[in-house]
Short mmCIF file of C-alpha atoms in Angstrom, two decimals:
data_model
loop_
_atom_site.label_atom_id
_atom_site.label_comp_id
_atom_site.label_asym_id
_atom_site.label_seq_id
_atom_site.Cartn_x
_atom_site.Cartn_y
_atom_site.Cartn_z
CA MET A 1 28.17 -26.50 1.64
CA GLY A 2 28.66 -29.29 -0.87
CA ASN A 3 26.34 -29.54 -3.89
CA ASN A 4 26.17 -33.33 -3.49
CA HIS A 5 24.38 -33.11 -0.10
CA SER A 6 26.16 -35.95 1.57
CA THR A 7 28.03 -36.39 4.83
CA ASP A 8 31.83 -36.45 4.91
CA SER A 9 31.55 -40.26 4.92
CA GLY A 10 29.59 -40.17 1.68
CA ILE A 11 26.13 -40.89 3.16
CA GLU A 12 23.53 -39.28 0.90
CA ILE A 13 21.29 -36.73 2.60
CA GLU A 14 17.61 -36.53 1.64
CA ARG A 15 15.86 -33.22 1.02
CA ILE A 16 13.68 -33.79 4.08
CA TYR A 17 13.08 -36.61 6.53
CA ALA A 18 9.68 -37.85 7.73
CA SER A 19 9.07 -39.11 11.23
CA LEU A 20 8.73 -42.85 11.54
CA GLN A 21 6.45 -42.35 14.57
CA HIS A 22 3.90 -39.84 13.33
CA GLU A 23 3.16 -37.87 10.20
CA ILE A 24 4.47 -34.31 10.05
CA GLU A 25 3.84 -32.11 7.05
CA ASP A 26 6.41 -31.27 4.40
CA ALA A 27 8.51 -28.10 4.33
CA GLY A 28 7.05 -25.38 2.13
CA LYS A 29 3.47 -26.45 2.84
CA PHE A 30 0.85 -25.05 5.21
CA PRO A 31 1.25 -24.54 8.13
CA PHE A 32 5.01 -24.33 7.41
CA THR A 33 6.19 -25.81 10.71
CA ARG A 34 9.16 -27.30 8.86
CA GLY A 35 10.05 -24.20 6.86
CA VAL A 36 8.59 -21.79 4.31
CA HIS A 37 10.51 -23.25 1.34
CA PRO A 38 10.51 -26.91 0.25
CA ASN A 39 14.30 -27.10 -0.06
CA MET A 40 15.18 -24.46 2.56
CA TYR A 41 18.96 -23.87 2.56
CA ARG A 42 19.72 -26.45 -0.13
CA ASP A 43 18.72 -23.71 -2.60
CA LYS A 44 20.01 -20.61 -0.77
CA VAL A 45 21.39 -20.09 2.70
CA TRP A 46 19.97 -17.41 4.98
CA THR A 47 20.98 -13.79 4.39
CA MET A 48 24.01 -13.04 6.55
CA ARG A 49 23.54 -9.61 8.02
CA GLN A 50 25.83 -7.69 10.31
CA TYR A 51 24.19 -4.95 12.32
CA ALA A 52 26.27 -1.77 12.04
CA GLY A 53 25.91 1.95 12.33
CA PHE A 54 27.78 4.26 14.63
CA SER A 55 29.17 7.76 14.82
CA THR A 56 28.71 9.59 11.52
CA ALA A 57 27.41 8.38 8.18
CA GLU A 58 30.98 8.51 6.83
CA GLU A 59 32.30 6.15 9.52
CA SER A 60 29.37 3.76 9.13
CA ASN A 61 29.87 3.75 5.36
CA LYS A 62 33.46 2.55 5.87
CA ARG A 63 32.23 -0.32 8.08
CA TYR A 64 29.60 -1.28 5.46
CA HIS A 65 32.24 -1.50 2.74
CA TYR A 66 34.38 -3.60 5.08
CA LEU A 67 31.49 -5.99 5.87
CA LEU A 68 30.52 -6.34 2.21
CA GLY A 69 34.14 -7.18 1.45
CA GLN A 70 34.06 -9.89 4.14
CA GLY A 71 31.07 -11.64 2.56
CA THR A 72 28.07 -10.03 4.25
CA THR A 73 25.03 -10.35 1.97
CA GLY A 74 22.77 -7.79 3.61
CA LEU A 75 23.27 -4.62 5.61
CA SER A 76 21.46 -3.86 8.87
CA VAL A 77 21.46 -0.26 10.00
CA ALA A 78 21.49 0.87 13.63
CA PHE A 79 20.46 4.47 14.29
CA ASP A 80 21.43 6.64 17.24
CA LEU A 81 18.86 7.50 19.92
CA PRO A 82 18.03 11.04 18.66
CA THR A 83 17.31 9.63 15.18
CA GLN A 84 15.10 6.94 16.72
CA ILE A 85 12.94 9.44 18.61
CA GLY A 86 12.77 12.20 16.02
CA TYR A 87 15.37 14.77 17.10
CA ASP A 88 18.09 16.30 14.96
CA SER A 89 21.64 16.28 16.27
CA ASP A 90 21.43 19.98 17.22
CA HIS A 91 18.41 19.49 19.51
CA VAL A 92 19.08 20.01 23.22
CA PHE A 93 17.78 16.47 23.95
CA SER A 94 20.43 15.02 21.61
CA GLU A 95 23.38 16.14 23.70
CA GLY A 96 25.57 13.21 24.74
CA GLU A 97 23.74 10.72 22.48
CA VAL A 98 24.72 11.63 18.92
CA GLY A 99 26.27 8.65 17.14
CA LYS A 100 26.42 6.54 20.31
CA ALA A 101 23.85 3.75 19.88
CA GLY A 102 23.98 3.92 16.08
CA VAL A 103 24.51 6.30 13.20
CA ALA A 104 23.20 9.88 13.29
CA ILE A 105 20.90 10.62 10.34
CA ASP A 106 19.54 14.17 10.18
CA SER A 107 18.72 14.50 6.50
CA LEU A 108 18.86 12.92 3.05
CA GLU A 109 22.41 14.27 2.85
CA ASP A 110 23.44 11.88 5.66
CA MET A 111 21.64 8.97 3.95
CA GLU A 112 23.54 9.74 0.74
CA MET A 113 26.82 9.49 2.65
CA LEU A 114 25.74 6.35 4.53
CA PHE A 115 25.35 4.40 1.28
CA LYS A 116 28.04 6.16 -0.77
CA GLY A 117 29.50 3.73 -3.31
CA ILE A 118 26.79 1.14 -2.57
CA SER A 119 24.02 0.61 -5.13
CA LEU A 120 20.62 0.12 -3.50
CA LYS A 121 19.78 -2.11 -6.44
CA ASP A 122 22.39 -4.64 -5.36
CA ILE A 123 21.84 -4.94 -1.60
CA SER A 124 19.10 -5.76 0.85
CA ALA A 125 18.97 -3.27 3.72
CA SER A 126 17.35 -3.76 7.10
CA MET A 127 16.73 -0.63 9.18
CA THR A 128 16.06 -0.96 12.90
CA ILE A 129 13.79 2.06 13.23
CA ASN A 130 10.27 2.45 14.58
CA SER A 131 8.86 5.87 15.50
CA THR A 132 10.61 7.56 12.59
CA ALA A 133 10.43 4.60 10.22
CA SER A 134 8.34 6.53 7.68
CA ILE A 135 10.99 9.26 7.48
CA LEU A 136 13.99 6.92 7.16
CA LEU A 137 12.17 4.82 4.56
CA ALA A 138 11.35 8.03 2.67
CA MET A 139 15.06 8.95 2.68
CA TYR A 140 15.97 5.47 1.40
CA ILE A 141 13.41 5.75 -1.40
CA ALA A 142 14.61 9.26 -2.27
CA LEU A 143 18.20 8.00 -2.41
CA ALA A 144 17.21 5.09 -4.68
CA LYS A 145 15.60 7.61 -7.04
CA LYS A 146 18.76 9.75 -7.01
CA GLN A 147 20.81 6.64 -7.88
CA GLY A 148 18.48 5.95 -10.81
CA VAL A 149 17.19 2.74 -9.21
CA ASN A 150 13.57 1.74 -9.88
CA ILE A 151 12.00 1.88 -6.40
CA ALA A 152 9.84 -1.13 -7.27
CA GLU A 153 13.09 -3.14 -7.28
CA ILE A 154 14.54 -2.10 -3.91
CA SER A 155 14.45 -4.76 -1.21
CA GLY A 156 14.85 -4.67 2.53
CA THR A 157 12.96 -4.18 5.75
CA ILE A 158 12.05 -1.43 8.17
CA GLN A 159 11.33 -2.61 11.68
CA ASN A 160 8.37 -0.21 11.98
CA ASP A 161 7.00 -2.12 14.99
CA ILE A 162 5.75 0.51 17.41
CA LEU A 163 3.68 -1.71 19.71
CA LYS A 164 6.73 -3.39 21.21
CA GLU A 165 8.17 0.08 21.89
CA TYR A 166 5.28 0.85 24.25
CA ALA A 167 5.61 -2.58 25.83
CA ALA A 168 9.34 -3.12 26.12
CA ARG A 169 11.74 -0.61 24.62
CA GLY A 170 10.49 2.98 24.92
CA THR A 171 11.51 4.79 21.72
CA TYR A 172 7.99 5.93 20.86
CA ILE A 173 6.90 9.45 19.92
CA TYR A 174 3.19 9.56 19.12
CA PRO A 175 0.18 7.96 20.87
CA PRO A 176 -0.65 4.39 19.75
CA LYS A 177 -3.55 5.28 17.43
CA ALA A 178 -1.53 7.89 15.54
CA SER A 179 1.41 5.49 15.30
CA MET A 180 -0.84 2.75 13.90
CA ARG A 181 -2.15 5.21 11.31
CA ILE A 182 1.42 6.01 10.13
CA ILE A 183 2.20 2.29 9.93
CA THR A 184 -0.85 1.48 7.82
CA ASP A 185 -0.01 4.43 5.55
CA ILE A 186 3.37 2.75 4.98
CA PHE A 187 1.64 -0.58 4.26
CA GLU A 188 -0.63 1.07 1.70
CA TYR A 189 2.11 3.07 -0.04
CA CYS A 190 4.62 0.22 -0.24
CA SER A 191 2.10 -2.35 -1.47
CA LYS A 192 1.71 -0.16 -4.57
CA GLU A 193 5.13 1.45 -5.01
CA THR A 194 7.78 -0.80 -3.43
CA PRO A 195 6.34 -4.34 -3.60
CA LYS A 196 9.65 -6.03 -2.66
CA TRP A 197 10.05 -4.02 0.54
CA ASN A 198 9.11 -5.64 3.86
CA THR A 199 7.02 -2.95 5.48
CA ILE A 200 7.29 -4.19 9.06
CA SER A 201 9.47 -6.51 11.06
CA ILE A 202 7.27 -7.48 13.96
CA SER A 203 9.78 -7.77 16.73
CA GLY A 204 10.03 -10.21 19.56
CA TYR A 205 13.71 -9.39 19.91
CA HIS A 206 13.28 -6.41 22.23
CA ILE A 207 10.51 -8.13 24.19
CA ARG A 208 13.02 -10.90 24.95
CA GLU A 209 15.80 -8.42 25.69
CA ALA A 210 13.50 -6.77 28.24
CA GLY A 211 13.29 -10.06 30.14
CA SER A 212 10.46 -12.14 28.69
CA THR A 213 10.50 -15.91 28.36
CA ALA A 214 10.63 -17.59 24.95
CA VAL A 215 6.88 -18.33 25.21
CA GLN A 216 6.10 -14.69 26.04
CA GLU A 217 8.33 -13.46 23.21
CA LEU A 218 6.37 -15.60 20.76
CA ALA A 219 2.92 -14.81 22.19
CA PHE A 220 3.34 -11.03 22.46
CA THR A 221 4.99 -10.80 19.03
CA LEU A 222 2.21 -12.69 17.25
CA ALA A 223 -0.45 -10.76 19.18
CA ASN A 224 1.15 -7.51 17.95
CA GLY A 225 1.23 -8.95 14.43
CA LYS A 226 -2.47 -9.68 14.69
CA ALA A 227 -3.10 -6.06 15.73
CA TYR A 228 -1.23 -4.72 12.69
CA VAL A 229 -3.16 -7.02 10.36
CA LYS A 230 -6.48 -5.92 11.84
CA ALA A 231 -5.49 -2.24 11.52
CA ALA A 232 -4.58 -2.75 7.87
CA LEU A 233 -7.85 -4.60 7.21
CA ALA A 234 -9.77 -1.73 8.82
CA LYS A 235 -8.06 0.61 6.35
CA GLY A 236 -9.42 -1.54 3.52
CA LEU A 237 -6.11 -3.14 2.52
CA ASP A 238 -5.97 -6.64 0.99
CA ILE A 239 -4.55 -9.16 3.48
CA ASP A 240 -3.15 -11.27 0.64
CA VAL A 241 -1.20 -8.28 -0.70
CA PHE A 242 0.20 -6.64 2.44
CA GLY A 243 0.46 -10.01 4.21
CA LYS A 244 3.31 -11.02 1.88
CA ARG A 245 5.39 -8.05 3.02
CA LEU A 246 5.10 -8.71 6.75
CA SER A 247 8.21 -10.12 8.38
CA PHE A 248 9.25 -10.96 11.93
CA PHE A 249 12.34 -10.43 14.06
CA PHE A 250 13.14 -12.92 16.79
CA ASN A 251 15.80 -13.34 19.44
CA ALA A 252 17.90 -16.47 19.91
CA HIS A 253 19.02 -17.38 23.42
CA ASN A 254 21.06 -20.25 24.81
CA ASN A 255 18.39 -22.88 25.53
CA PHE A 256 19.14 -24.59 22.24
CA PHE A 257 16.16 -26.90 21.78
CA GLU A 258 13.60 -24.44 23.16
CA GLU A 259 14.75 -21.82 20.63
CA ILE A 260 14.46 -24.26 17.69
CA ALA A 261 10.97 -25.25 18.84
CA LYS A 262 9.96 -21.59 19.27
CA PHE A 263 10.77 -20.82 15.64
CA ARG A 264 8.88 -23.91 14.41
CA ALA A 265 5.84 -23.07 16.54
CA ALA A 266 5.91 -19.45 15.33
CA ARG A 267 5.48 -20.46 11.70
CA ARG A 268 2.62 -22.85 12.47
CA MET A 269 0.77 -20.38 14.69
CA TRP A 270 1.08 -17.44 12.28
CA ALA A 271 -0.10 -19.48 9.28
CA LYS A 272 -3.24 -20.55 11.16
CA MET A 273 -3.81 -17.02 12.46
CA MET A 274 -3.60 -15.45 8.99
CA ARG A 275 -6.12 -17.99 7.64
CA GLU A 276 -8.47 -17.13 10.48
CA LEU A 277 -8.10 -13.43 9.62
CA GLY A 278 -9.18 -14.12 6.04
CA SER A 279 -6.02 -14.87 4.05
CA LYS A 280 -6.48 -17.27 1.14
CA ASP A 281 -3.00 -17.01 -0.39
CA GLU A 282 -0.46 -19.31 1.28
CA ARG A 283 2.38 -16.88 0.47
CA ALA A 284 0.67 -14.36 2.77
CA GLN A 285 0.45 -16.99 5.52
CA MET A 286 4.19 -17.72 5.60
CA LEU A 287 6.06 -16.38 8.62
CA ARG A 288 9.42 -15.14 7.36
CA PHE A 289 11.83 -13.94 10.00
CA HIS A 290 15.19 -12.41 10.81
CA THR A 291 17.05 -13.59 13.91
CA GLN A 292 19.59 -11.79 16.05
CA THR A 293 21.57 -13.57 18.72
CA GLY A 294 20.72 -12.48 22.25
CA GLY A 295 22.41 -9.25 23.32
CA SER A 296 21.25 -9.69 26.90
CA THR A 297 22.98 -13.09 27.06
CA LEU A 298 26.41 -11.54 26.46
CA THR A 299 28.59 -11.09 29.52
CA ALA A 300 31.17 -8.44 30.32
CA GLN A 301 32.98 -11.09 32.40
CA GLN A 302 35.15 -13.44 30.31
CA PRO A 303 33.87 -11.86 27.07
CA MET A 304 35.53 -14.44 24.81
CA ASN A 305 32.96 -16.95 26.14
CA ASN A 306 30.40 -14.97 24.16
CA ILE A 307 31.74 -16.47 20.92
CA SER A 308 30.45 -19.88 22.10
CA ARG A 309 27.11 -18.39 23.18
CA VAL A 310 26.63 -16.67 19.82
CA THR A 311 27.49 -19.88 17.95
CA ILE A 312 24.93 -21.92 19.90
CA GLN A 313 22.28 -19.27 19.28
CA ALA A 314 23.11 -18.97 15.57
CA MET A 315 22.87 -22.76 15.15
CA ALA A 316 19.45 -22.72 16.84
CA ALA A 317 18.29 -20.02 14.41
CA ALA A 318 19.54 -22.00 11.40
CA LEU A 319 17.99 -25.25 12.63
CA GLY A 320 14.79 -23.30 13.28
CA GLY A 321 14.68 -22.09 9.67
CA THR A 322 15.52 -18.38 9.83
CA GLN A 323 15.61 -16.38 6.56
CA SER A 324 18.17 -13.87 7.83
CA LEU A 325 20.65 -13.83 10.70
CA HIS A 326 22.79 -11.37 12.61
CA THR A 327 25.44 -12.61 15.01
CA ASN A 328 26.60 -10.34 17.83
CA GLY A 329 30.23 -9.47 18.50
CA TYR A 330 31.83 -11.01 21.60
CA ASP A 331 32.64 -7.52 22.95
CA GLU A 332 29.14 -6.00 22.75
CA ALA A 333 28.54 -6.20 26.50
CA LEU A 334 31.41 -3.70 26.77
CA SER A 335 31.18 -1.46 23.71
CA LEU A 336 30.16 -1.27 20.06
CA PRO A 337 31.78 -4.21 18.23
CA THR A 338 35.31 -3.82 16.92
CA GLU A 339 36.11 -4.92 13.36
CA GLN A 340 37.74 -8.07 14.74
CA ALA A 341 34.64 -8.99 16.77
CA ALA A 342 32.35 -8.31 13.79
CA GLN A 343 34.51 -10.52 11.58
CA ILE A 344 34.49 -13.42 14.07
CA ALA A 345 30.69 -13.09 14.37
CA LEU A 346 30.28 -13.25 10.59
CA ARG A 347 32.74 -16.14 10.28
CA SER A 348 30.67 -18.07 12.84
CA GLN A 349 27.69 -17.86 10.49
CA GLN A 350 29.79 -18.86 7.51
CA ILE A 351 31.24 -21.90 9.32
CA ILE A 352 27.71 -23.02 10.25
CA ALA A 353 26.50 -22.54 6.66
CA PHE A 354 29.43 -24.08 4.82
CA GLU A 355 31.02 -26.57 7.21
CA SER A 356 28.37 -27.95 9.58
CA GLY A 357 25.99 -29.79 7.22
CA ILE A 358 22.94 -28.05 8.76
CA VAL A 359 21.98 -26.64 5.37
CA ASP A 360 21.76 -29.98 3.55
CA THR A 361 18.22 -30.92 4.62
CA ALA A 362 15.11 -28.98 5.53
CA ASP A 363 14.19 -28.96 9.24
CA PRO A 364 16.88 -31.39 10.46
CA MET A 365 15.26 -31.54 13.92
CA GLY A 366 11.82 -32.51 12.59
CA GLY A 367 10.62 -35.76 14.07
CA SER A 368 12.75 -35.48 17.18
CA TYR A 369 10.58 -36.56 20.11
CA PHE A 370 11.95 -33.73 22.21
CA VAL A 371 11.71 -30.94 19.61
CA GLU A 372 8.26 -31.96 18.38
CA ASN A 373 6.95 -32.05 21.95
CA LEU A 374 8.54 -28.69 22.76
CA THR A 375 7.01 -27.21 19.59
CA ASP A 376 3.54 -28.37 20.67
CA GLU A 377 3.98 -27.17 24.27
CA ILE A 378 5.27 -23.73 23.25
CA GLU A 379 2.34 -23.32 20.85
CA LYS A 380 -0.15 -24.30 23.56
CA LEU A 381 1.26 -21.88 26.16
CA ALA A 382 1.63 -19.00 23.69
CA LEU A 383 -1.98 -19.46 22.51
CA LYS A 384 -3.17 -19.10 26.13
CA TYR A 385 -1.47 -15.69 26.31
CA ILE A 386 -2.94 -14.62 22.97
CA GLU A 387 -6.43 -15.63 24.11
CA ARG A 388 -6.02 -13.44 27.22
CA ILE A 389 -4.84 -10.52 25.08
CA ASP A 390 -7.75 -10.99 22.65
CA ALA A 391 -10.15 -10.92 25.62
CA MET A 392 -8.71 -7.52 26.62
CA GLY A 393 -9.38 -6.16 23.14
CA GLY A 394 -6.04 -6.90 21.49
CA SER A 395 -2.44 -5.78 21.90
CA VAL A 396 -3.08 -2.02 21.99
CA ALA A 397 -5.57 -2.44 24.85
CA ALA A 398 -3.29 -4.94 26.65
CA ILE A 399 -0.40 -2.45 26.44
CA GLU A 400 -2.59 0.46 27.59
CA GLN A 401 -3.65 -1.66 30.58
CA GLY A 402 -0.01 -2.53 31.35
CA PHE A 403 -0.59 -6.28 31.07
CA ILE A 404 2.23 -7.08 28.66
CA GLN A 405 4.70 -4.81 30.47
CA ASP A 406 3.88 -6.41 33.83
CA GLU A 407 4.29 -9.95 32.49
CA ILE A 408 7.71 -9.13 31.03
CA ALA A 409 8.83 -7.36 34.23
CA THR A 410 7.79 -10.33 36.38
CA SER A 411 9.69 -12.77 34.17
CA ALA A 412 12.80 -10.56 34.19
CA TYR A 413 12.67 -10.35 38.00
CA HIS A 414 12.41 -14.13 38.42
CA TYR A 415 15.24 -14.76 35.94
CA GLN A 416 17.55 -12.38 37.82
CA GLN A 417 16.58 -14.01 41.11
CA HIS A 418 17.58 -17.42 39.71
CA ILE A 419 20.98 -16.06 38.68
CA GLU A 420 21.57 -14.51 42.08
CA ASP A 421 20.61 -17.64 44.03
CA GLY A 422 22.63 -19.87 41.68
CA LYS A 423 19.70 -21.84 40.23
CA LYS A 424 20.61 -20.44 36.81
CA VAL A 425 24.31 -20.84 35.96
CA ILE A 426 25.97 -18.15 33.86
CA VAL A 427 29.50 -19.28 33.13
CA GLY A 428 32.05 -16.74 34.27
CA VAL A 429 29.43 -14.69 36.15
CA ASN A 430 28.06 -16.77 39.03
CA LYS A 431 30.18 -19.88 38.44
CA PHE A 432 33.65 -20.64 37.03
CA GLN A 433 34.83 -17.08 37.69
CA THR A 434 38.44 -16.01 37.23
CA SER A 435 40.29 -13.35 39.18
CA GLU A 436 41.90 -11.77 36.13
CA GLU A 437 40.02 -10.57 33.07
CA PRO A 438 41.65 -10.52 29.61
CA GLN A 439 42.39 -7.14 28.05
CA ILE A 440 39.89 -6.37 25.31
CA ASN A 441 40.31 -3.54 22.82
CA LEU A 442 37.14 -1.44 23.02
CA PHE A 443 35.50 0.69 20.36
CA ARG A 444 34.80 4.26 21.52
CA ILE A 445 32.77 7.07 19.98
CA ASP A 446 34.19 10.61 20.08
CA ASP A 447 31.77 13.19 21.53
CA SER A 448 33.03 15.75 19.01
CA ILE A 449 30.88 14.23 16.28
CA ARG A 450 27.83 16.12 17.55
CA GLN A 451 29.47 19.39 16.56
CA ASP A 452 30.32 17.92 13.14
CA GLN A 453 26.66 17.04 12.65
CA ILE A 454 25.54 20.50 13.78
CA ASP A 455 27.95 22.12 11.31
CA ARG A 456 26.55 19.94 8.51
CA LEU A 457 22.99 20.86 9.49
CA ASN A 458 23.79 24.59 9.46
CA LYS A 459 25.36 24.34 5.99
CA LEU A 460 22.40 22.32 4.71
CA LYS A 461 19.82 24.81 5.98
CA ALA A 462 21.76 27.69 4.42
CA SER A 463 21.92 26.03 1.00
CA ARG A 464 18.52 24.32 0.57
CA ASN A 465 15.25 25.89 -0.65
CA ASN A 466 13.76 26.74 2.75
CA GLU A 467 10.48 27.99 1.27
CA ALA A 468 9.93 24.62 -0.38
CA VAL A 469 10.73 22.88 2.93
CA ILE A 470 8.19 25.01 4.82
CA ASN A 471 5.50 24.23 2.21
CA CYS A 472 6.21 20.49 2.48
CA LEU A 473 5.90 20.60 6.28
CA ILE A 474 2.59 22.49 6.01
CA GLU A 475 1.28 19.78 3.67
CA ILE A 476 2.35 17.04 6.11
CA LYS A 477 0.48 18.74 8.97
CA ALA A 478 -2.64 19.16 6.86
CA ALA A 479 -2.56 15.49 5.80
CA ALA A 480 -1.99 14.36 9.40
CA LYS A 481 -5.21 16.12 10.41
CA GLY A 482 -7.15 14.18 7.76
CA ASP A 483 -6.78 10.73 6.26
CA GLN A 484 -4.49 11.40 3.26
CA ASN A 485 -1.56 8.98 3.02
CA LEU A 486 1.47 10.65 4.58
CA MET A 487 4.22 8.75 2.74
CA PRO A 488 4.27 10.68 -0.58
CA LEU A 489 4.38 13.96 1.33
CA ILE A 490 7.20 12.78 3.60
CA ILE A 491 9.18 11.65 0.53
CA SER A 492 8.68 15.08 -1.07
CA ALA A 493 9.88 16.75 2.14
CA VAL A 494 13.08 14.70 2.42
CA GLU A 495 13.79 15.34 -1.28
CA GLN A 496 13.76 19.06 -0.42
CA TYR A 497 16.21 18.22 2.42
CA ALA A 498 13.76 18.79 5.25
CA THR A 499 15.39 17.27 8.32
CA LEU A 500 14.20 14.26 10.27
CA GLY A 501 13.49 16.47 13.30
CA GLU A 502 11.49 18.99 11.26
CA ILE A 503 9.28 16.27 9.78
CA ALA A 504 8.81 14.51 13.15
CA ASP A 505 7.92 17.85 14.76
CA ALA A 506 5.33 18.60 12.07
CA MET A 507 3.54 15.37 13.04
CA ARG A 508 4.10 16.03 16.76
CA GLU A 509 2.11 19.26 16.36
CA VAL A 510 -0.88 17.29 15.13
CA PHE A 511 -0.61 13.93 16.91
CA GLY A 512 0.96 15.03 20.21
CA GLU A 513 3.38 12.87 22.20
CA TYR A 514 2.69 9.72 24.18
CA ARG A 515 3.38 9.68 27.91
CA ALA A 516 3.49 6.28 29.60
#
């Protein structure tokens, strides 16, 4: 990225271009179709995150140090399935899953190891966690305190988006109303104590991964966002305070221009929606989002082709104005990414940022007949969905009635049909196949790590103050039965080294478990 903002031929590039055919608003101004900042990437490129977390906290910590050394500017943490659904590694339901889909975190001790040698003051961390988001955030806050970091200065995001779990992904624990209560407790606590922390990343990513269209991804994500805002308002929170800490998480697929238009429409729609809900501060009306390239678009056949797919998707995200970006490894349809695949994925972002010229002007696609029309059409179709969901009583009701799930399932079925009948070409899968596949080195997780985690848990429980832990869990249960904010009590519990499973179980006793 050159500071002179000119092409290689020396042609000067303006900060932003206006359409000669019709007026479109400036970047950094309501409704932010063209970007949330006037200069966009001329001032600062998007945060380059690489999603990592596997096996034990020690192994993940090594990968984090490697990524930071390669130029990553933010860490994104993946957690294993037991951690996501509130079970410690020694629980019978954890067998065969410990450390597989992400890192196993059973207690503050594991969180300490995960970020060993990394100051929480100096990084931005994104944690993909939903049902147990309050517990993992509490551990992060407790670790910041132990490092001597002012928690008002820590920055990052917890996904904390439970509605899409009921609709598309399935890692829920508690019934929707109890889950919404926990989420608004997080909003309330963080607005006072950790003002730089994004308290939710309202996720369209997993809706898209489950088979939705781009329009459905946008509509269902914004409808869920609306539900969270309404829940926070009902709790008496100020929309212009908590609204500034809401963020979004979108997918990027291969239909290049549709993806760019989707991101532009998302900003415009959310800004208008927040005004309608009572926001008066434009900073609370800005839709800020992280993008991850589409995992479901990666193919096990001819996996090196995935590098091209990821590059197309990353360029769409940058042209669409993302604030943060993760690029998938080419081998992720086969295994967790190897270091080589993670490096190529990161280098793809860096080449786009520093060699392509995309960053030199805000909203380079603004004014394109095609992109402007697509932006309008996507907004129109997404609003129709949101109107239907509003008529049902909002996202919670639409999920309870199975509407959103059915719409996603129908879209996924039609998409697969189009692949099978050849209407949709997937290179290397249903066209341009080869008889021989290249040999790819795969990353494997050793099943023995579960026993290592169990041994650590046993040592922890033998050395901690178990009476203090029991008292903390009693306080959490009492608060869950009333309306006291749960976050300070969960933080106290993790500081006494109560485990994730123990805290989740304390709330299970009160809230019960959701059954679809």
